[in-house]
Every structure is written in structure tokens, then in C-alpha cells.
XYZ file of C-alpha atoms in Angstrom:
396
model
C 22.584 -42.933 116.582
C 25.589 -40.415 116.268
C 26.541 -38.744 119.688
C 25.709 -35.758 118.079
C 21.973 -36.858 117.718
C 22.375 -38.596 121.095
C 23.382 -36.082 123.079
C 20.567 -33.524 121.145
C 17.617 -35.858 121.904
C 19.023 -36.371 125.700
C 19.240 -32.627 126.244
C 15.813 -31.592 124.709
C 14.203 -34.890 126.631
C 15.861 -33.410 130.054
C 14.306 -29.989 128.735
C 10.991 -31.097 128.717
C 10.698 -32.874 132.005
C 12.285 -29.918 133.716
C 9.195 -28.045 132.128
C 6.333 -30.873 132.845
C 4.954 -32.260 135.756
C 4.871 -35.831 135.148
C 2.078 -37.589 137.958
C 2.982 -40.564 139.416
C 0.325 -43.417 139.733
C -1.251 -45.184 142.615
C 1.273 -46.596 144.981
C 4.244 -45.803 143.545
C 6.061 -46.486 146.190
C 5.507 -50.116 146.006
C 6.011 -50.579 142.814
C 9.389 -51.350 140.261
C 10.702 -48.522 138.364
C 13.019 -48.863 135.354
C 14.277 -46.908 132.603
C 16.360 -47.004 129.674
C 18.808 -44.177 129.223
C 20.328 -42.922 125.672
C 23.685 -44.998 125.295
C 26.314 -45.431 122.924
C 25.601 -48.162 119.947
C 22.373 -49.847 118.706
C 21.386 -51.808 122.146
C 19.734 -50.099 125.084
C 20.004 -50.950 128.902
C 17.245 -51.440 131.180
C 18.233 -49.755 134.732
C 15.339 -51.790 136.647
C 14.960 -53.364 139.855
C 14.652 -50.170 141.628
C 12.038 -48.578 143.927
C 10.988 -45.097 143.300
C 13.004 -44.150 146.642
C 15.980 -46.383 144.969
C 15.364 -43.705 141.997
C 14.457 -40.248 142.951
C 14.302 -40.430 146.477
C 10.207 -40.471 146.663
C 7.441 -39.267 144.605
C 8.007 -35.642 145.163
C 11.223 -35.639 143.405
C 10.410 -37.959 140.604
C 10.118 -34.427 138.146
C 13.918 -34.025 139.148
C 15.227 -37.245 138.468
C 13.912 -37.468 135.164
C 14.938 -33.799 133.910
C 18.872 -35.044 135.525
C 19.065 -38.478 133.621
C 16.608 -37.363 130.764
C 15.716 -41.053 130.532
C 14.999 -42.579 126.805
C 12.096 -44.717 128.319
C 10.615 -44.612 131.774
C 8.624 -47.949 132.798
C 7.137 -48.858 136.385
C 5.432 -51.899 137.234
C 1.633 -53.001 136.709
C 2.671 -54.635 140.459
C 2.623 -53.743 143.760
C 5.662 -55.096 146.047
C 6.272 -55.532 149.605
C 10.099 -54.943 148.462
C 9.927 -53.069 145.071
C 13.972 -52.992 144.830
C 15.094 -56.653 145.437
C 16.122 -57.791 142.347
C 15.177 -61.555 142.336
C 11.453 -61.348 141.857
C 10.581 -64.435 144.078
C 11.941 -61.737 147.043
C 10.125 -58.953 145.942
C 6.908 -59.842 148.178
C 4.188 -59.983 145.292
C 0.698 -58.197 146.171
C -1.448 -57.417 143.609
C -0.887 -55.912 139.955
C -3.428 -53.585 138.105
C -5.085 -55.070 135.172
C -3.532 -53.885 132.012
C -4.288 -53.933 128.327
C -1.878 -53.538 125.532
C -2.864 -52.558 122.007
C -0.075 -52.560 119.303
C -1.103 -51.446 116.246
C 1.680 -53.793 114.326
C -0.281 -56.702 115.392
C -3.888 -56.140 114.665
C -5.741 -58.438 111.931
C -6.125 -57.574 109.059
C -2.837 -54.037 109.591
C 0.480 -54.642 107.226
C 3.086 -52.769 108.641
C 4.615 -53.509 105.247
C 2.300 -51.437 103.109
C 0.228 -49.294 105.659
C 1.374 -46.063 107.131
C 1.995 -45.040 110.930
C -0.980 -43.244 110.926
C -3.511 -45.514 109.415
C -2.154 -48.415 111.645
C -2.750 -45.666 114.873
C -6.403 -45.296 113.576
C -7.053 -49.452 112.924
C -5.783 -49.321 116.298
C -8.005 -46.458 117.834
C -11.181 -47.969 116.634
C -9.292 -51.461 118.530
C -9.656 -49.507 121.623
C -13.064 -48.162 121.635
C -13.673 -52.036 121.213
C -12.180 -52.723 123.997
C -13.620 -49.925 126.401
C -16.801 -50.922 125.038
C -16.349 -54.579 126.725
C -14.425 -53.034 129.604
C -17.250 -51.353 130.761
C -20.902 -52.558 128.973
C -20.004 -56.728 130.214
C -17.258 -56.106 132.907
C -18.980 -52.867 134.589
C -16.128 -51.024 135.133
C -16.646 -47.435 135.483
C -14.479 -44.727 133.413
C -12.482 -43.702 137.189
C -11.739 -46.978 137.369
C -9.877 -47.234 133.887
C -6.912 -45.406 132.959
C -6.723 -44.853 128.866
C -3.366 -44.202 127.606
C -1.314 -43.522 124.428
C 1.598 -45.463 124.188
C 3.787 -42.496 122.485
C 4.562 -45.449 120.248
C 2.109 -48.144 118.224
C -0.934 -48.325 120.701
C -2.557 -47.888 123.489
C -2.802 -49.186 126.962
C -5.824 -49.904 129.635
C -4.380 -49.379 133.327
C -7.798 -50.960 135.444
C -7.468 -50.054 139.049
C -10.775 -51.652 140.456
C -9.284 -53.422 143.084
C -11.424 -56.277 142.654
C -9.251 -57.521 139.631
C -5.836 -56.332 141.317
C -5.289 -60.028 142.884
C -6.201 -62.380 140.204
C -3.372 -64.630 139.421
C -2.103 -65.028 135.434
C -4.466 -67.618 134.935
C -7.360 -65.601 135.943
C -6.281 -63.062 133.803
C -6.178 -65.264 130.811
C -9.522 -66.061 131.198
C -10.119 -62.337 130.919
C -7.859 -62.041 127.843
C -10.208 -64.932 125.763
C -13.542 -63.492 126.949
C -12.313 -60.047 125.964
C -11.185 -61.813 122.076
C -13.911 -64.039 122.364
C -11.955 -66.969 122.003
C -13.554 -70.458 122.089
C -16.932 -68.653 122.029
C -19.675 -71.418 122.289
C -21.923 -69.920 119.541
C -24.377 -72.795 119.774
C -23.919 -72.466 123.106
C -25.525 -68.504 123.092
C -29.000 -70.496 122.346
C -31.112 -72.353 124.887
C -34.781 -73.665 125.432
C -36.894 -71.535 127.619
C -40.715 -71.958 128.696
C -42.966 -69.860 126.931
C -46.301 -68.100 127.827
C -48.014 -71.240 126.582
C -45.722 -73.696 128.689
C -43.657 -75.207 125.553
C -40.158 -74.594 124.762
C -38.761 -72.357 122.669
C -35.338 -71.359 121.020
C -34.553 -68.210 123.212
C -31.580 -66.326 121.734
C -29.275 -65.289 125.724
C -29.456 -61.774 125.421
C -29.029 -60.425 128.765
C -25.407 -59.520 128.642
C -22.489 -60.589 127.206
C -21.525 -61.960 123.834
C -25.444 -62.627 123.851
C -26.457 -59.073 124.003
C -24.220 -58.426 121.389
C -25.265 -60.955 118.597
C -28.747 -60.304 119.754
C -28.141 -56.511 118.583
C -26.673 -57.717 115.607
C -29.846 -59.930 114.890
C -31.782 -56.766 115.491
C -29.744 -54.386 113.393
C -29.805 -57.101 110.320
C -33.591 -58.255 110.958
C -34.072 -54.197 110.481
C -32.112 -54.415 107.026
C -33.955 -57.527 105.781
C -37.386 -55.961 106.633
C -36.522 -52.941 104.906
C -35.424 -54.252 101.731
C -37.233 -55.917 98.887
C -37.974 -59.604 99.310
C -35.953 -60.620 96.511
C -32.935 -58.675 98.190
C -33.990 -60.359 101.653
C -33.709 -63.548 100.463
C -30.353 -63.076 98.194
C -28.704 -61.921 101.709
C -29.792 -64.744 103.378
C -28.397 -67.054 101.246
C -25.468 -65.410 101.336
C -24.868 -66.803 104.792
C -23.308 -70.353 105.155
C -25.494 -72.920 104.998
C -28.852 -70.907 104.382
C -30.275 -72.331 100.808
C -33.446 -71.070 99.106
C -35.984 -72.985 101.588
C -34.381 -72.158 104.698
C -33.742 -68.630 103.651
C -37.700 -68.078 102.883
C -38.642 -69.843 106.268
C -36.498 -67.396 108.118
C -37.669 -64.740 106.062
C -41.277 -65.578 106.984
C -40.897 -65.474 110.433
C -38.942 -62.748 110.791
C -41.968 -61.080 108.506
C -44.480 -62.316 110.569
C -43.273 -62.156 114.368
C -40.683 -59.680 114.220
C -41.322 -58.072 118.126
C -41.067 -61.709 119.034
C -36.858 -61.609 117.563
C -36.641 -58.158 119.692
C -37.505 -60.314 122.736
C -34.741 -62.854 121.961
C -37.214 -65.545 120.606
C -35.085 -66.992 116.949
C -37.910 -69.589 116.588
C -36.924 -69.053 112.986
C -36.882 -72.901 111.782
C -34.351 -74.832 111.019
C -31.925 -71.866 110.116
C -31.789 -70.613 113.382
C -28.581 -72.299 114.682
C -26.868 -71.052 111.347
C -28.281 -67.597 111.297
C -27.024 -66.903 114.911
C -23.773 -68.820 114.357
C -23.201 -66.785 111.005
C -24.067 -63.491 112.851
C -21.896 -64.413 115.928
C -18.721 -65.212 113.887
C -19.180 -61.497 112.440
C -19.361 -60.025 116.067
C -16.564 -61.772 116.922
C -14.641 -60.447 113.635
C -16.092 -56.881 114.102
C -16.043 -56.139 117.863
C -13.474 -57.841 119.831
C -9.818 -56.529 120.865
C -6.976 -58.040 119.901
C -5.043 -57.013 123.169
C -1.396 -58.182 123.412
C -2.232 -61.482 125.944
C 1.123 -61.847 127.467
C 1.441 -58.295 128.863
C -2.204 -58.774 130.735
C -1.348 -62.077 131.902
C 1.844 -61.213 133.372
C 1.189 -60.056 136.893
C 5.155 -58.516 137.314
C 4.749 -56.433 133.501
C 6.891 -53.227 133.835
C 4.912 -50.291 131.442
C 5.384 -46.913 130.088
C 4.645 -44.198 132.429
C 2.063 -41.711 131.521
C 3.656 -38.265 130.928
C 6.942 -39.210 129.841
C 8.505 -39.364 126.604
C 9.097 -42.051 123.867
C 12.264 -42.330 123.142
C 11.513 -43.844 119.500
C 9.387 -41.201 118.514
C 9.427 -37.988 120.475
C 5.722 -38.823 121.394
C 4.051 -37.556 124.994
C 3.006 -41.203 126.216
C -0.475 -39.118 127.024
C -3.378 -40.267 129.640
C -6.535 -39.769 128.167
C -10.116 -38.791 129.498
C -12.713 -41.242 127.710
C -14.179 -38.055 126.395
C -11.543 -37.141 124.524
C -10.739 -40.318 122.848
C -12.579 -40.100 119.614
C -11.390 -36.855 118.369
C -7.663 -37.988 119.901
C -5.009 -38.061 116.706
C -1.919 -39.232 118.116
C -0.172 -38.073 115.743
C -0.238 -33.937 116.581
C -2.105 -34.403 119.767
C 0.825 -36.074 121.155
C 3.473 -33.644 120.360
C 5.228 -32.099 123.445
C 4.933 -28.639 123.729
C 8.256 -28.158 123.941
C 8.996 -28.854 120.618
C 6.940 -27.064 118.529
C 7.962 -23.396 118.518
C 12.075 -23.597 116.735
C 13.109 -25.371 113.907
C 15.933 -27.501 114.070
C 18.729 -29.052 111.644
C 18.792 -32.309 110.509
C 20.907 -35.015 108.164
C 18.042 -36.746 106.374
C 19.685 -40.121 105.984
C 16.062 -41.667 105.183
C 13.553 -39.793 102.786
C 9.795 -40.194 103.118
C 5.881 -39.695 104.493
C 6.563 -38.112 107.969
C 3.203 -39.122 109.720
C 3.913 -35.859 112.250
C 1.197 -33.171 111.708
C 2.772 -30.561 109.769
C 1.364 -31.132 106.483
C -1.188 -30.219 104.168
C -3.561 -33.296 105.449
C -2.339 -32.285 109.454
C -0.941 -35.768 109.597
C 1.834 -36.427 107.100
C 3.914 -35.085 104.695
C 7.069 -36.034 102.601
C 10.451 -34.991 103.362
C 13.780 -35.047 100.989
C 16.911 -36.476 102.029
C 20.030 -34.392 102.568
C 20.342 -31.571 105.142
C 17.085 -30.432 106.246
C 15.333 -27.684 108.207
C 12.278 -28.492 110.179
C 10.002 -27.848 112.964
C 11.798 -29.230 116.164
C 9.055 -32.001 116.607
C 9.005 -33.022 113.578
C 13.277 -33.259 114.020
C 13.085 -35.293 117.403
C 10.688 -38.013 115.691
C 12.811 -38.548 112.439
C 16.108 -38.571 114.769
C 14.184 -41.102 117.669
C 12.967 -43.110 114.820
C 16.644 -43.287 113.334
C 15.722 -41.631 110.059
C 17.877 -38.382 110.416
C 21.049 -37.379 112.943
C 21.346 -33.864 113.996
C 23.200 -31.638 111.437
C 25.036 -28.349 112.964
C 23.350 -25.561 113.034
């Protein structure tokens, strides 16, 4: 990054938190703070190791220390600290840490940063975090005050919970969380057991309460539903489809679906001898379908420093924006999170790399393709191609 560029981005970035009120969260007073300022050359320093008296003298003035240094990143920690400042963390005095949730879009199954775009990895990643809310709060019961949603400003999202039932579990407690909400080492056979029926025998009860039960028992609904609708020819040729379902099993099933099909609503899969595979087939597509593939080592870590909500990213320009869970599904990070700042003068820029700009601006509002050489543009769309390192600032 040129000075010129540098010293540009560092000016507008001190612009905009002179002109926003950035909240601080719960206890900030116990907790680390850190930043990384714009600097000379490709590396960055983390300024950490400091409590939010250490950096702006208290909450209150948190707005003016960020519109002085015009920080590239601003972090604080997931943890609460007797001693916030001391910079060996044994001495810190450990409390308690919010549960968090990271959700990069450059590591979801199935997303190739290679040959997908910034914006379709944002929306793979989107449809990753309703996942996740969905667990968060159908099997965990947390309620939507007790969740903070928030965009990154980068590839993802993150999940700030604040019950403070959670805040003291220790990193292996919090791993636990992490494979329950992946559903890793699911016991699929496990999900059915023998229960006493009305007539005193045992029967194959599919656990449906809650859980990953509830959800593969919906599943069993939804595709009971589709079988029952279709011809029986079709019916069948689905089955079969499954792994380890042949002809005979496939009609069995198909029978007893046909003939008791309130008694699969209550959970009963007394569906012969495909009733382990059915279940184990459907689970392995719940598992493929609806879990989140959250970033385990950030949850786990009970010390993680994270971006703070209302500042700005310094490697794309992006508002790192709290959301309401209202407003998720009609959230496009990609214009929603542009700074109002930047979007009323058009700046100059050196276009040193030519491309889709995923900034919305174009005729699809999310992307369009910009020449190299010396261009002008709308200021937001500037600040993203400079933080990402595709343009420097030109002279006006």
C-alpha cells in the first residue's frame, strides 16, 4: 500500500468515526482491547494488551480515540478480566468469556474461493448463519436478546451469546458445543430406541422431542409427504435410491408408510427392516443440509480478541454491522454494509488490478467490472478496491 493510499484510507477511516457513534459492548471495561493501525509495508501490528481505560480513557471517549488513531482494525476480547491490561495472560485474572461463533465464508463445504465470487461466498455463508441461529435458539433456547448477530465487514459473520449461563464454560465445554452445533460424531442409530406401546410391546420409536431427533423426524415427515404424493412406481425408485434399500425393503417401507402414516407423525418408524437405513440415510442429509460449519478454534478459545461492531474493516471498507434477527434475511452485505460516509463523492484511483467489483453499484446492485488504469469511482467503491489492495489512490 503506497503512503498515498495509506494515508487516504487513514484519513477517510478517522472521518467516519468522528461522524458515528460506535457502542461499546457489555463490560468493556473488563475486557482486552486491540487494534491494528495503517503502517508502512505489507505486515500489520497488533497494539493489544490494553484496557479500554489503557486506550481511550473509558467508554465515553472510545468515539474519540478511534476518529484520532483512525485504527485499520479494532478488536476487544470475547473475555472478561479482573486486569484487562497485564500483558501475560496467566495475570490477567480470567472470568468468564461470551460465547462466540465465527462464520468465514472461505471455509464452508462445498465454497471455492478459487472460482466463486465475494458475493456468492457471502450468500453460501448467510444461509450458514440462519443454520446456525436456527440451532442457537430451537435446541439451545436462547432467546434473540440474548444473541448478538454480526457482519464481519469481511468473509462472515459472528454470534456474540451473552446468556450468562454459557459465559463460564471452560474450552472444553465449549467444544462440546462446537460438535453438537456440526453434529459431529452424531449417533444416528443412536436417534432410535424401543418404547412401550399402547398394547405393552416394544416398538422402534424414532427420539423426536428435540434435538438432532426433531430434526430427522421433520425430515421423515417432509419425505414421507413426497413419497405419499407421488406415484408408486416413483415411491419406490426413491427409495431405492437410498443406501442399502433394495426392491423388497423399499416396498415394505412403502407399505407401511401407506398404511400407518399418522403412526410416522408420532415418531413410530416400525417400517421393517429398512428402518435403521431409512433414518440413518435421512440423518446423514440433515447433517449435510442443516448444520454450521462455525470456525471451532475461535469458540473454543475463552481469551479470542474479535471485531468490534461499528467499526470499520480495514480490508474492505465494510461497516462490521450488528444485526437485528429481523433484518437478516433481506441483509446483502455487500451495499448494506457501506458506510455512509462514502457514498456521496467520487474519488480517483490507480487500478493496478482489473475485475468484478462485488460493491453495489452495478446493474445487478452487487457487482460490476472495472478497467485497469486511472479510474473514477464512487468513494466506496474506491476505499474497497484500495483496502483490498487492488487500486492506490491516484491525484485528483
Amino acid at each position: 500500500m503506497e503512503r498515498r493510499t495509506r494515508e487516504y484510507l487513514s484519513g477517510r477511516f478517522g472521518d467516519y468515526y468522528r461522524r458515528s457513534d460506535t457502542p461499546v459492548p457489555p463490560a468493556a471495561a473488563d475486557r482486552e482491547w486491540g487494534h491494528i493501525p495503517f503502517t508502512e509495508g505489507e505486515g500489520t501490528t497488533m497494539v493489544r494488551h490494553q484496557s479500554l481505560l489503557d486506550v481511550a480513557g473509558g467508554p465515553e471517549q472510545l468515539g474519540e480515540f478511534l476518529a484520532r488513531e483512525s485504527p485499520r482494525h479494532v478488536y476487544f476480547s470475547a473475555a472478561r478480566y479482573d486486569d484487562p491490561s497485564n500483558r501475560t495472560m496467566a495475570q490477567k485474572g480470567w472470568r468468564s468469556a461470551d460465547l462466540v461463533f465465527d462464520l468465514d465464508a472461505d471455509h464452508l463445504p462445498g465454497v471455492d474461493p478459487e472460482t466463486d465470487s465475494y458475493t456468492e461466498m457471502l450468500r453460501e455463508c448467510k444461509d450458514a448463519l440462519l443454520d446456525l441461529l436456527d440451532v442457537l435458539t430451537t435446541d439451545f433456547g436462547f432467546g434473540d436478546d440474548e444473541l448478538e448477530i454480526v457482519f464481519s465487514g469481511g468473509r462472515g459473520y459472528h454470534v456474540h451469546v451473552r446468556d450468562p449461563s454459557v459465559r463460564g464454560l471452560d474450552s472444553e465445554a465449549r467444544r462440546e458445543v462446537v460438535d453438537y452445533v456440526r453434529g459431529i460424531d452424531l449417533d444416528r442409530d443412536g436417534l432410535i430406541e424401543k418404547r412401550p406401546n399402547d398394547r405393552g410391546t416394544l416398538q422402534k420409536t424414532l427420539r423426536a422431542e428435540g434435538g438432532w431427533g426433531r430434526r430427522v423426524h421433520e425430515r421423515l415427515l417432509a419425505y414421507t409427504d413426497a413419497l405419499l404424493n407421488a406415484d408408486e412406481e416413483t415411491a419406490l425408485a426413491r427409495l431405492q435410491e437410498l443406501d442399502g434399500v433394495g426392491e423388497k425393503t423399499a416396498t415394505t417401507i412403502y407399505g407401511v408408510l401407506q398404511n400407518n402414516p399418522e403412526g410416522v407423525r408420532s415418531g413410530n418408524v416400525e417400517l421393517g427392516p429398512g428402518a435403521s437405513t431409512l433414518i440413518r440415510a435421512l440423518a446423514d442429509r440433515v447433517l449435510a443440509e442443516e448444520t454450521a460449519p462455525i470456525d471451532e478454534p475461535v469458540t473454543t478459545d475463552v481469551r479470542r480478541l474479535i471485531r468490534l461492531p461499528g467499526s470499520l474493516h480495514g480490508g474492505t471498507g465494510f461497516v462490521v454491522r450488528r444485526l437485528d434477527r429481523e433484518v437478516v434475511d433481506d441483509f446483502e452485505p455487500t451495499r448494506d454494509a457501506v458506510a455512509e460516509q462514502f457514498r456521496d463523492q467520487r474519488i480517483m484511483v490507480e487500478v493496478t488490478e482489473p475485475g468484478p467489483v462485488p460493491v453495489g453499484n452495478g446493474p445487478s446492485d452487487d457487482s460490476f467490472t472495472i478497467e485497469g488504469g486511472t479510474r473514477s469511482v464512487r468513494e466506496f467503491v474506491g476505499v474497497f478496491l484500495l483496502a483490498r489492495g487492488r487500486a492506490e489512490k491516484a491525484a485528483e
